[in-house]
Short mmCIF file of C-alpha atoms in Angstrom, two decimals:
data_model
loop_
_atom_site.label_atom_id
_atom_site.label_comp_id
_atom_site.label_asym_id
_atom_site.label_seq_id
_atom_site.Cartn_x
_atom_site.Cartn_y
_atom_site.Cartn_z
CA UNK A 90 -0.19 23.75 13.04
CA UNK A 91 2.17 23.68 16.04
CA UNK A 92 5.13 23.01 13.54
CA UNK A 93 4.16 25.11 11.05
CA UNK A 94 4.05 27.84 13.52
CA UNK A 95 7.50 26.86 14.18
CA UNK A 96 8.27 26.94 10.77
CA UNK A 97 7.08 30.67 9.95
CA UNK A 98 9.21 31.59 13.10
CA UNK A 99 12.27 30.33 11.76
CA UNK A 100 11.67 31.21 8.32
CA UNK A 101 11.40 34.96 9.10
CA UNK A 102 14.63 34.20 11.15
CA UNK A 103 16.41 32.69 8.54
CA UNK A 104 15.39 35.70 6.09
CA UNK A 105 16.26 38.39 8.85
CA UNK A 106 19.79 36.49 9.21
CA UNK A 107 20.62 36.40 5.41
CA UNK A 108 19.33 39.98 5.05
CA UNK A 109 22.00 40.60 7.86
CA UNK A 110 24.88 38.88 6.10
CA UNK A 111 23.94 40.30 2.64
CA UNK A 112 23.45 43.86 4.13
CA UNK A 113 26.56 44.33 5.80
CA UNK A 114 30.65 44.25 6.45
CA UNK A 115 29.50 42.06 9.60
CA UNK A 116 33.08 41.36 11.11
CA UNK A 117 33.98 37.88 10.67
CA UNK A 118 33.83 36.76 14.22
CA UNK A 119 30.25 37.59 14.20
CA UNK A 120 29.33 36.91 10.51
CA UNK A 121 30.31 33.45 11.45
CA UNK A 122 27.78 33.84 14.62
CA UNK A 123 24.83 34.87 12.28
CA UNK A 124 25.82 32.40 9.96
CA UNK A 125 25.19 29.72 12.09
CA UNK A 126 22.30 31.16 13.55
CA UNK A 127 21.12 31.18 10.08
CA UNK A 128 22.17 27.15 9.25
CA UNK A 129 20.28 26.46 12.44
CA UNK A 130 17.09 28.10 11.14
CA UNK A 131 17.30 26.47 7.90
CA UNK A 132 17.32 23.06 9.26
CA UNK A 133 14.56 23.64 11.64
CA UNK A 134 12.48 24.98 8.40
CA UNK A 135 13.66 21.65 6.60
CA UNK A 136 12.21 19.78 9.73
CA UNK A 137 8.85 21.04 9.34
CA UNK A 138 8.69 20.43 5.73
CA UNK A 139 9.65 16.83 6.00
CA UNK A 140 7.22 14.98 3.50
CA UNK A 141 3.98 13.25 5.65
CA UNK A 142 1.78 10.78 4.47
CA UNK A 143 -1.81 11.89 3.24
CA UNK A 144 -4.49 11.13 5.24
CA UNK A 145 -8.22 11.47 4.19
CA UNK A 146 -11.19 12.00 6.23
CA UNK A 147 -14.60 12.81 5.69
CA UNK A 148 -16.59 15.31 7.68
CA UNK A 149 -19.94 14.03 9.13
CA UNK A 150 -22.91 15.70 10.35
CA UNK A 151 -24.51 14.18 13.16
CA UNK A 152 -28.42 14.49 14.30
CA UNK A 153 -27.53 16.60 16.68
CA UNK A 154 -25.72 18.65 14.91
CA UNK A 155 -22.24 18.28 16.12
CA UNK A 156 -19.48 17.00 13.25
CA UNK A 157 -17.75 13.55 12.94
CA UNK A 158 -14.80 12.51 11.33
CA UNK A 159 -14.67 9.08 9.30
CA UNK A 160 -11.76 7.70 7.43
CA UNK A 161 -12.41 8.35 3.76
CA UNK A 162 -11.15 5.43 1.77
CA UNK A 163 -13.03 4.55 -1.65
CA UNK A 164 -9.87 4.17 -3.59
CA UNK B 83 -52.01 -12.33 -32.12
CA UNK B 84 -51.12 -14.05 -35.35
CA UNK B 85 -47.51 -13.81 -35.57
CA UNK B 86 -48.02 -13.45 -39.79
CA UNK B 87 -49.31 -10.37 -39.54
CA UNK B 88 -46.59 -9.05 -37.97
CA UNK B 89 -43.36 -7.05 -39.87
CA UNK B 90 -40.12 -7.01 -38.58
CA UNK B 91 -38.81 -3.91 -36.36
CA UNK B 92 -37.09 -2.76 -39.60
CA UNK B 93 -39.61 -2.82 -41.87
CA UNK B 94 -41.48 -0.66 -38.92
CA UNK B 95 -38.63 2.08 -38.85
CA UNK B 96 -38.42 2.02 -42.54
CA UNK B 97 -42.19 3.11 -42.87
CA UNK B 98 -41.67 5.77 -40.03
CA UNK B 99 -38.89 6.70 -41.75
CA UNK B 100 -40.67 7.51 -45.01
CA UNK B 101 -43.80 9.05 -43.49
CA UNK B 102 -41.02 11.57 -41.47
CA UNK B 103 -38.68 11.99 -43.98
CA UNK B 104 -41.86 12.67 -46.71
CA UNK B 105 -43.23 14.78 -44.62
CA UNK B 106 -40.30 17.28 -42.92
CA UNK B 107 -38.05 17.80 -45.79
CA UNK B 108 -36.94 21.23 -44.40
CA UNK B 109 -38.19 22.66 -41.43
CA UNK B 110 -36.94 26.01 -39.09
CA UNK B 111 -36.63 24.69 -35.69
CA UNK B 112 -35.87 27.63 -32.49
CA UNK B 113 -34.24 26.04 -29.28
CA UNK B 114 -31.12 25.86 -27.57
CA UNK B 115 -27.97 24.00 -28.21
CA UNK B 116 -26.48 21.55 -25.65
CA UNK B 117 -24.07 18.33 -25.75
CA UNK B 118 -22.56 19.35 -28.78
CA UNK B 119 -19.27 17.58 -29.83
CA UNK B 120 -17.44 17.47 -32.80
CA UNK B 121 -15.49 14.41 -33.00
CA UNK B 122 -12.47 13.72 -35.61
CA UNK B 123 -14.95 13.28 -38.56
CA UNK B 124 -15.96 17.26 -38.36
CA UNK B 125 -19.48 16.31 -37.91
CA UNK B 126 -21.18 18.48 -35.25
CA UNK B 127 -23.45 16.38 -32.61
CA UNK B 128 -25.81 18.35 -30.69
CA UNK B 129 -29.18 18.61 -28.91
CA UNK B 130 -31.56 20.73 -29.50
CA UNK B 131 -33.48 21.99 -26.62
CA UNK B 132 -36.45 23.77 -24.85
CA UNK B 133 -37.77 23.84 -21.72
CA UNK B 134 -40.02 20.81 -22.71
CA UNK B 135 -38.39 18.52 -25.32
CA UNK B 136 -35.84 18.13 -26.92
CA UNK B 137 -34.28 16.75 -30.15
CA UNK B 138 -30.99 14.91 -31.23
CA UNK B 139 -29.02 16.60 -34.52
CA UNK B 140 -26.65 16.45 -36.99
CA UNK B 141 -24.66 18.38 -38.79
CA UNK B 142 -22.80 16.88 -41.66
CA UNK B 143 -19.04 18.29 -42.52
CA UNK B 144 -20.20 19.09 -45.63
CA UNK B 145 -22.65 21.95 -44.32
CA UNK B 146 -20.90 22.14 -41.17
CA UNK B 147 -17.98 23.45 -43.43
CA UNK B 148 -20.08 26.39 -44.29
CA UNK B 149 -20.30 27.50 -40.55
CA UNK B 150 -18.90 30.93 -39.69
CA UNK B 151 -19.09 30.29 -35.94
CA UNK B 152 -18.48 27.47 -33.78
CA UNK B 153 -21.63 26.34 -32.12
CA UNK B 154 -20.83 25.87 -28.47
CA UNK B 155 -23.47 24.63 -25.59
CA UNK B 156 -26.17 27.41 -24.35
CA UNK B 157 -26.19 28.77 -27.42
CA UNK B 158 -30.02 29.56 -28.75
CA UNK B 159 -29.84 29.16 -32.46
CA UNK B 160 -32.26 28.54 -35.99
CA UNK B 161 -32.07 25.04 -37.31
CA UNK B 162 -32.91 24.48 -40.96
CA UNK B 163 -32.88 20.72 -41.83
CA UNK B 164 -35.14 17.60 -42.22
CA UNK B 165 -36.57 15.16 -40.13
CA UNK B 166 -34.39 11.83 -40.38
CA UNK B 167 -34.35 8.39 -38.42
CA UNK B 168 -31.48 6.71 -37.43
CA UNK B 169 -32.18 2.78 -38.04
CA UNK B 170 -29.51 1.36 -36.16
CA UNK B 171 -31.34 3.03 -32.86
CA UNK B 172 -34.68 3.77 -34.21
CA UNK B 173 -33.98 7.72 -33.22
CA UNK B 174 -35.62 10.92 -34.77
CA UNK B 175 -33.26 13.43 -35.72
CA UNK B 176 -32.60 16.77 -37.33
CA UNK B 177 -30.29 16.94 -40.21
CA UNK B 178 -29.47 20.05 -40.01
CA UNK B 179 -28.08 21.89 -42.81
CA UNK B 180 -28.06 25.85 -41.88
CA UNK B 181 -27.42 27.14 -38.18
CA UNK B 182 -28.17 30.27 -37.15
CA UNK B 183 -27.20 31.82 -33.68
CA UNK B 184 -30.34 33.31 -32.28
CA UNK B 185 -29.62 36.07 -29.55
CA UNK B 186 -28.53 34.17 -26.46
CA UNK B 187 -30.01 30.58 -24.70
CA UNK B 188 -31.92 30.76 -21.76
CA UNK B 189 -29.44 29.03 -19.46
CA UNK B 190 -26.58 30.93 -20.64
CA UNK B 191 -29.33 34.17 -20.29
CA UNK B 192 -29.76 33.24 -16.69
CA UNK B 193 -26.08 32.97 -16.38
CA UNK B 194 -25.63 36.30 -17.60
CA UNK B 195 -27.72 37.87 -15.62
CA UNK B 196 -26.54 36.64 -12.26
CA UNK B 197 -23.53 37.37 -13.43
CA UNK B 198 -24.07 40.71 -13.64
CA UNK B 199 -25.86 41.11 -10.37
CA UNK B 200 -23.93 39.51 -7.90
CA UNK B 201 -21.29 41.86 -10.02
CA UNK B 202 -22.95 44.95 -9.30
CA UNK B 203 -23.33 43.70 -5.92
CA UNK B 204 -19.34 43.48 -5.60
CA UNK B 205 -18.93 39.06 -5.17
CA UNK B 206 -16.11 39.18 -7.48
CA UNK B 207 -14.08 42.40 -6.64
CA UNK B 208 -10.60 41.60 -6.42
CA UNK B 209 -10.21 43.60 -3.25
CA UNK B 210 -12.75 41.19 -1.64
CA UNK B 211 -10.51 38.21 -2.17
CA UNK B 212 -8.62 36.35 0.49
CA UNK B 213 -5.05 35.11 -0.18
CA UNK B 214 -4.59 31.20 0.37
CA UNK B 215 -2.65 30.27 3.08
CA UNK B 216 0.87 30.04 2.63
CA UNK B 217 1.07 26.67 4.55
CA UNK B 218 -1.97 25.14 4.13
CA UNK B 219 -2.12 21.56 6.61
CA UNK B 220 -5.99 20.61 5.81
CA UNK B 221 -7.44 20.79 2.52
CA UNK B 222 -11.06 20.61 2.52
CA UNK B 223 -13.06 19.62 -0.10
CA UNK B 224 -16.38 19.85 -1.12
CA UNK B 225 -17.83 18.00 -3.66
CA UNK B 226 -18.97 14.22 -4.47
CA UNK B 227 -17.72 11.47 -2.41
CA UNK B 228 -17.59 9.10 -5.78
CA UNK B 229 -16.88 11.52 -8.45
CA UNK B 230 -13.30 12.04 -9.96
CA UNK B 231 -12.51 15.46 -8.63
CA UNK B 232 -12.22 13.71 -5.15
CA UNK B 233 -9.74 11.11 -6.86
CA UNK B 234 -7.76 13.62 -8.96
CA UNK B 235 -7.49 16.04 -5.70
CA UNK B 236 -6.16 12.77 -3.57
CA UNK B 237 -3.49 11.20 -6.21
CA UNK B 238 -2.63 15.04 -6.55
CA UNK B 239 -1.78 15.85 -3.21
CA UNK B 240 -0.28 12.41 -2.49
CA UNK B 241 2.30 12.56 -5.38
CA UNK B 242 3.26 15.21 -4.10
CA UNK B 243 3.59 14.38 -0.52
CA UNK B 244 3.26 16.99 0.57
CA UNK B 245 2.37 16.49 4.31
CA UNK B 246 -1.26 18.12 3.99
CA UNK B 247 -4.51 16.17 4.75
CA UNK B 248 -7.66 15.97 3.41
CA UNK B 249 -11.16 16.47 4.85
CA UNK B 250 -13.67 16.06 2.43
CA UNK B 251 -17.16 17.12 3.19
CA UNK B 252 -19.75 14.70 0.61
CA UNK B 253 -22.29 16.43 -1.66
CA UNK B 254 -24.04 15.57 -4.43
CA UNK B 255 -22.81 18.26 -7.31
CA UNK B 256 -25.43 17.63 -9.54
CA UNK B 257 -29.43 17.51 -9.93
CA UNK B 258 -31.92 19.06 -7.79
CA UNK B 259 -30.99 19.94 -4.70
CA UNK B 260 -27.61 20.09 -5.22
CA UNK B 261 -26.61 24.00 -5.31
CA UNK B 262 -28.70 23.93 -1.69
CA UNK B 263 -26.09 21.07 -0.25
CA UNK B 264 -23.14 22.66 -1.87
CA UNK B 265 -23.85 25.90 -0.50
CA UNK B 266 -24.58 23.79 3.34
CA UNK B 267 -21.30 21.81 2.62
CA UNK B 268 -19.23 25.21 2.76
CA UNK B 269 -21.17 26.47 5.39
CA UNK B 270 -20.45 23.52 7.41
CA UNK B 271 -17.02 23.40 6.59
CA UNK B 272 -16.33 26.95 8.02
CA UNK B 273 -18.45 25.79 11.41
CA UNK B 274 -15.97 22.62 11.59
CA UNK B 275 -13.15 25.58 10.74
CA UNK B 276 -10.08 22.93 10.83
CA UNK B 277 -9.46 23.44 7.37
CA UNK B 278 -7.03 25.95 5.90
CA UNK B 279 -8.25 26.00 2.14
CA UNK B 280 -11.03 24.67 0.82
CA UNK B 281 -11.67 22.84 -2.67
CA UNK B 282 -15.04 23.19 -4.22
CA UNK B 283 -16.39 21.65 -7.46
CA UNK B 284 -16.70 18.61 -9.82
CA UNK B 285 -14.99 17.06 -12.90
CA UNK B 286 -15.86 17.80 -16.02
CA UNK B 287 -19.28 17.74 -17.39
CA UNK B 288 -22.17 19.50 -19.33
CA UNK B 289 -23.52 22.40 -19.23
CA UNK B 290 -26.25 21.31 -17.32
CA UNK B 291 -24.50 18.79 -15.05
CA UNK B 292 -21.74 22.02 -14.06
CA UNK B 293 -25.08 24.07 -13.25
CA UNK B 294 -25.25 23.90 -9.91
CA UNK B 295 -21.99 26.09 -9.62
CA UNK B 296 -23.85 28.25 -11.29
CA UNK B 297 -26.36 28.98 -8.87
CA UNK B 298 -26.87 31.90 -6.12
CA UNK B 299 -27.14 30.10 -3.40
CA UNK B 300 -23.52 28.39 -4.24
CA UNK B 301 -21.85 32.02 -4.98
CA UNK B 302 -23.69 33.61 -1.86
CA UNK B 303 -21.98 30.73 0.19
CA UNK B 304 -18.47 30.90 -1.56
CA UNK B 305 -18.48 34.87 -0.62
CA UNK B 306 -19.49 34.84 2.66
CA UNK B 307 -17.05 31.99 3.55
CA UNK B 308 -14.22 32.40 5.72
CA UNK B 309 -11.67 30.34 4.69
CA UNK B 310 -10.19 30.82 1.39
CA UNK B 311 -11.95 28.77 -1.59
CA UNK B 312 -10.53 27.60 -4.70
CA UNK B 313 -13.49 26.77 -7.19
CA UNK B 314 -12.78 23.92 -9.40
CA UNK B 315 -15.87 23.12 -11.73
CA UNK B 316 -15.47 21.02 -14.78
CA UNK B 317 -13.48 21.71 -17.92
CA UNK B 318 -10.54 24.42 -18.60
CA UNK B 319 -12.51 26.56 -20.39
CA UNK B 320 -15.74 26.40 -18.58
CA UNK B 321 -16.66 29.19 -16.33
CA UNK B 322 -19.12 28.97 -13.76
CA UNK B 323 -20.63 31.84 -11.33
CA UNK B 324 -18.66 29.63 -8.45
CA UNK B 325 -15.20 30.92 -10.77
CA UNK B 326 -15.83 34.17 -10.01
CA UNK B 327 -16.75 34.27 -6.13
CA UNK B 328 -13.74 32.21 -5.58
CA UNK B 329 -10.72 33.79 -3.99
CA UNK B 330 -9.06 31.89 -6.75
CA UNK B 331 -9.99 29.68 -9.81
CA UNK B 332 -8.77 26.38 -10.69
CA UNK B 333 -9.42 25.08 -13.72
CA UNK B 334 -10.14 21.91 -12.85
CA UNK B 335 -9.91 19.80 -9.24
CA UNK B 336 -6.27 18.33 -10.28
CA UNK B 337 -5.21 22.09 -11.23
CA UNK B 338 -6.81 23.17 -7.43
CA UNK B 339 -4.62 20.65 -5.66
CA UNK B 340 -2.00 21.68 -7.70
CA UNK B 341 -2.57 25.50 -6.54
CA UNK B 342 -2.67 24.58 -2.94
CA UNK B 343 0.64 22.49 -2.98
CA UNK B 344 2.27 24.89 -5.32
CA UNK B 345 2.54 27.60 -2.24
CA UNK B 346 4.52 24.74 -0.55
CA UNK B 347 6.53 24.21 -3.52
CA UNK B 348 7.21 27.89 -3.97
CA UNK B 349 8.03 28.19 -0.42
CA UNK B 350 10.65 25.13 -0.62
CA UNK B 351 11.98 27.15 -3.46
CA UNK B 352 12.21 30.40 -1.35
CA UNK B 353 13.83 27.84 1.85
CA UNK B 354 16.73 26.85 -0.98
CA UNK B 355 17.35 30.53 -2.19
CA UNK B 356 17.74 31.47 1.34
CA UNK B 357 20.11 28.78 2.14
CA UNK B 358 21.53 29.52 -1.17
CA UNK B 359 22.27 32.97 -0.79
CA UNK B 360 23.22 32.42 3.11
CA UNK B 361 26.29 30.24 1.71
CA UNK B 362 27.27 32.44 -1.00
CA UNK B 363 27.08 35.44 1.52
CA UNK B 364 29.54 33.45 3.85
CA UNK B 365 31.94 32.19 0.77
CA UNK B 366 32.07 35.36 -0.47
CA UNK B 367 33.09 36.96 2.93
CA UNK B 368 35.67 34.76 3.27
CA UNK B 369 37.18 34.91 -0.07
CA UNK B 370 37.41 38.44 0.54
CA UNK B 371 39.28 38.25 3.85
CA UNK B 372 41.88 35.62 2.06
CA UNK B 373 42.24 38.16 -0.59
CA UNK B 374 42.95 40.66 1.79
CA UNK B 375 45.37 38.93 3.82
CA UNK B 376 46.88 37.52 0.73
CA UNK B 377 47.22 41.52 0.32
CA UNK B 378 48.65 41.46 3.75
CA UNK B 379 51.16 38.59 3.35
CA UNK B 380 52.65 40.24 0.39
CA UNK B 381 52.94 43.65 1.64
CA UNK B 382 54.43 42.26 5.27
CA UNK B 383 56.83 39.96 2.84
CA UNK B 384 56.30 36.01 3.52
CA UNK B 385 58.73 34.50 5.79
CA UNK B 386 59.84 32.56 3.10
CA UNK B 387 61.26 34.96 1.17
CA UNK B 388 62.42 36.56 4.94
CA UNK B 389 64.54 32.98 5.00
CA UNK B 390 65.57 33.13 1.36
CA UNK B 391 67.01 36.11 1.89
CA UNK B 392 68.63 35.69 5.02
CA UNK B 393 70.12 32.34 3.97
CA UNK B 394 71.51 34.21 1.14
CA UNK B 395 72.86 36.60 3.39
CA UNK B 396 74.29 34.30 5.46
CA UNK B 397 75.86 32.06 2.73
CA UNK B 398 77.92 35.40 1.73
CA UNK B 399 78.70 35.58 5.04
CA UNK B 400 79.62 32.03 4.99
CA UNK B 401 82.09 32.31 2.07
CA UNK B 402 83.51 35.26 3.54
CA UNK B 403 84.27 33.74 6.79
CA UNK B 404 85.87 30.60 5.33
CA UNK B 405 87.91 33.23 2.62
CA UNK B 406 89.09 34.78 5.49
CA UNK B 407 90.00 31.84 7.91
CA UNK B 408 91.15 29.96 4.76
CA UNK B 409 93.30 33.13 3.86
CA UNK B 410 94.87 33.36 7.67
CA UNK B 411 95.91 29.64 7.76
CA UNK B 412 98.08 29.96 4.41
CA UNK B 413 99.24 32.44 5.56
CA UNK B 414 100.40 31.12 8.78
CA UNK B 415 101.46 27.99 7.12
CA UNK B 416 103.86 29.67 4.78
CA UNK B 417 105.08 31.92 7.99
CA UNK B 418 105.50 28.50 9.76
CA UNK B 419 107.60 27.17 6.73
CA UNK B 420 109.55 30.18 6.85
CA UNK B 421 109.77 29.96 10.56
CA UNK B 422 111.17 26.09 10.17
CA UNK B 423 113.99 27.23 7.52
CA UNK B 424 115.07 29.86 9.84
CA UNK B 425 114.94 27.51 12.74
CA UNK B 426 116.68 24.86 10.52
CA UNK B 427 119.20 27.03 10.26
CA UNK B 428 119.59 27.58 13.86
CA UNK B 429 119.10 23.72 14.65
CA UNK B 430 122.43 21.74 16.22
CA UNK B 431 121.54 19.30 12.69
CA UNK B 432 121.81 22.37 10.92
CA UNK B 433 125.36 23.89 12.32
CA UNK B 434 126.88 20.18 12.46
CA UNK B 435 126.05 20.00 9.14
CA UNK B 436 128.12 22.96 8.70
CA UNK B 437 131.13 21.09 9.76
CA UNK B 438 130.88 22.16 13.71
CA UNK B 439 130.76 18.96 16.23
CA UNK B 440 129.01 18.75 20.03
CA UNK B 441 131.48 17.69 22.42
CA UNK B 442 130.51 16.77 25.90
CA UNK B 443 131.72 14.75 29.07
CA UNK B 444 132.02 10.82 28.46
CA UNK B 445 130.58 10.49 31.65
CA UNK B 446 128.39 13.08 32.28
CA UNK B 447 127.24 13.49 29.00
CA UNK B 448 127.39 17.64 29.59
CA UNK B 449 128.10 19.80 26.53
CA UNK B 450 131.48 21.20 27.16
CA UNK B 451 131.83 24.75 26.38
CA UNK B 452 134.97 25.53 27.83
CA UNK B 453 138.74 23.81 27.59
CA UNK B 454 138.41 23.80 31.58
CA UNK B 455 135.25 21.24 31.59
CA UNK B 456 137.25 19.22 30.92
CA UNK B 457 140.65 17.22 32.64
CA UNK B 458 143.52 16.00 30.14
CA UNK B 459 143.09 12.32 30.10
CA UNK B 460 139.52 12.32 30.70
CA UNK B 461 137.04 10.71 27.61
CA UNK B 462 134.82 12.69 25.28
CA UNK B 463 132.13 12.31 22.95
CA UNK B 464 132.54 14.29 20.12
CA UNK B 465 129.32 14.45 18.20
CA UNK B 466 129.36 14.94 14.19
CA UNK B 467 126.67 15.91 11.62
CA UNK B 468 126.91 12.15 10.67
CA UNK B 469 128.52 9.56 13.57
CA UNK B 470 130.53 10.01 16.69
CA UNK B 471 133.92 9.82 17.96
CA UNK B 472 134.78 8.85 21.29
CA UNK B 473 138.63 10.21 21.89
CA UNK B 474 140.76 10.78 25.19
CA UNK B 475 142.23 14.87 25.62
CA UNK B 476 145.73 14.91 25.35
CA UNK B 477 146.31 18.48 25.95
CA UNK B 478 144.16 21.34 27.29
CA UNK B 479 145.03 24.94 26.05
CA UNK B 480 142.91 27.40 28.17
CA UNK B 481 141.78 30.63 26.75
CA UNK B 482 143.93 33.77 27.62
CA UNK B 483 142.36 36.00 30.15
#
């Protein structure tokens, strides 16, 4: 959740930044700056949608009520 | 027993069959229609149902033809056939030759009428919905541990890798009972809370086996639960009471996994537009300011053309310069040559030439201008245009004064 926090942050970043550009006559010198603020933000959105391996687990109900989690692995 | 007095199994059937098939030649049977299936030989298969027995049927393509309707499961409907056995499995069945639809059946009644009160009751207003998370990192699922939704939601989600897991909460989804652990599944699942989306249903199935999502106890849990819930019971076209509580329907477990991926898609789509659009922005910015200076460059005149021009200029120059030294130089060359006749003319060569002669001193070798330089006797050199003479004065005749 941590990253994916991270990600929303630098998604709305990256939007805001773009909007920025596409908006207006930025002068170049700082175009360039919100550019790369922008290239920044993109990579740190790629980051956090880097492909993970699925992992399965089954949720167990104990006696006493409290849950348990099991690897689930009938395949 | 005395094995001679006994007749084979089909001799047996082939009695029953005459005493039923004697005996029913056309009855009008009332029930309600499950399992029905149609396969490629356009012969209908169903059962025909109460709440006490039921009855296996046919209906041959060449009355089935006839049909104006399609008879679908849940259906109550008129029968008019005969009584038949099947050999080859010793079965009784209806041939049934006219179908009738007969108001509505009782499960698909009971359907109905939930379906309107949990309506009335507001379970499947639109404004009651929750979106699904837009970046969903546990999927929970409820349904049966050994069924193929669980399967179909896994190879899903892992073909698409896309970096979510999966915790699956075990129920049994059909039978007694089942519609009471469904309902605790979900419950539990929002207690555990660690998941962002959950999955609940089955695979495909019939009518009766899909029922439990078609209980209140399953749509009372689906509404009051927390995190969003993506029904996924059975077939495509099958709708259950669980469909419409949902925040969203799937049409089937593979189609829900596909939902709950498809935000991450969507949003990988909307990270590429943005990055996209943030080069283009950039590009386009700078093909501007090159067009502009470009603009500039022309107006301001390139230094190229400053050097053309000036090494034009200069060449002109150039020529002009060399004309004009070239120009001085004849000209002092012919004043030279005219300088060198004149001073030819003026030379000694020159005058001895003319027939004058140098005389000076034999001993001093001084030019002598006057008779007086000179003593009678004395030796001279007397210097010609060609040659010398040496000769001795004789006589010296002084100028008058």
């Amino acid at each position: 959740m941590a990253t994916m926090k991270n990600f929303e942050t630098a998604l709305k970043k990256l939007e805001e930044t773009v909007e920025q550009l596409e908006s207006g006559d930025l002068p170049l010198e700082q175009a360039l700056k919100v550019f790369s603020t922008g290239v920044k933000q993109a990579e740190i959105c790629r980051e956090s949608l880097k492909d993970a391996e699925l992992k399965v687990q089954q949720l167990l109900r104990q006696d006493d009520g409290s849950f348990q989690r099991d690897t689930f692995d009938d395949i | 027993m005395e094995s001679a007095a006994a007749i084979p199994v089909s001799t047996l059937i082939s009695h029953v069959q005459e005493l039923v098939e004697d005996n029913f030649v056309e009855v009008l049977v009332l029930g309600e229609l499950s399992n029905v299936s149609r396969p490629a030989s356009g012969h209908y298969y169903f059962t025909l149902k109460d709440s006490l027995a039921q009855i296996r049927c046919a209906m041959f393509r060449s009355h089935a033809r006839n049909l104006r309707f399609s008879p679908t499961t849940g259906m109550a409907v008129v029968c008019r056939g005969g009584l038949s056995v099947y050999p080859q499995r010793g079965d009784l069945q209806l041939v049934v030759r006219e179908l009738e639809p007969e108001g509505i059946g009782s499960l698909q009644l009971a359907f109905e009428q939930l379906k309107q009160k949990l309506q009335s009751e507001g379970l499947f207003d639109q404004e009651r919905k929750q979106p699904l998370p837009t970046y969903p990192t546990t999927v929970g699922v409820v349904t049966s541990a050994t069924g193929a939704a669980i399967r179909d939601i896994i190879n899903v989600l892992s073909r698409r890798a896309a970096g979510v897991n999966v915790l699956l909460r075990a129920t049994s989804v059909q039978g007694d009972g089942a519609a009471a652990e469904i309902a605790q599944a979900i419950k539990e699942m929002n207690q555990d809370g660690s998941s962002d989306v959950l999955i609940v249903g089955r695979g495909g199935g019939s009518r009766e086996d899909l029922w439990a999502f078609n209980e209140e106890i399953v749509a009372r849990a689906v509404f009051a639960s927390r995190i969003p819930v993506i029904s996924a019971v059975g077939h495509e076209t099958d709708f259950s009471i669980a469909d419409f509580v949902a925040d969203l329907r799937a049409p089937t477990p593979s189609a829900a996994a596909e939902l709950v991926v498809k935000n991450r898609l969507d949003l990988e789509r909307h990270l590429d537009q943005l990055i996209l659009r943030l080069g283009d922005r950039m590009t386009a910015q700078l093909a501007l300011l090159r067009s502009r200076l470009q603009g500039l460059e022309k107006r301001l005149r390139a230094p190229g053309d400053l050097i053309r021009i000036l090494t034009l200029r200069f060449g002109q120059l150039e020529m002009r310069l060399k004309q004009a030294i070239c120009g001085t130089l004849e000209h002092r060359r012919q004043h030279v040559n005219m300088l060198g006749r004149q001073l030819d003319g003026l030379s000694p060569a020159g005058v001895l030439a003319r027939g004058y002669a140098i005389v000076r001193r034999r001993d001093s070798g001084a030019v002598i201008h006057a008779s007086e330089e000179v003593e009678e006797g004395s030796a001279v050199t007397i210097h010609l245009a060609r040659g010398e003479l040496v000769a001795t004065v004789t006589e010296r005749v002084n100028e008058q004064e």
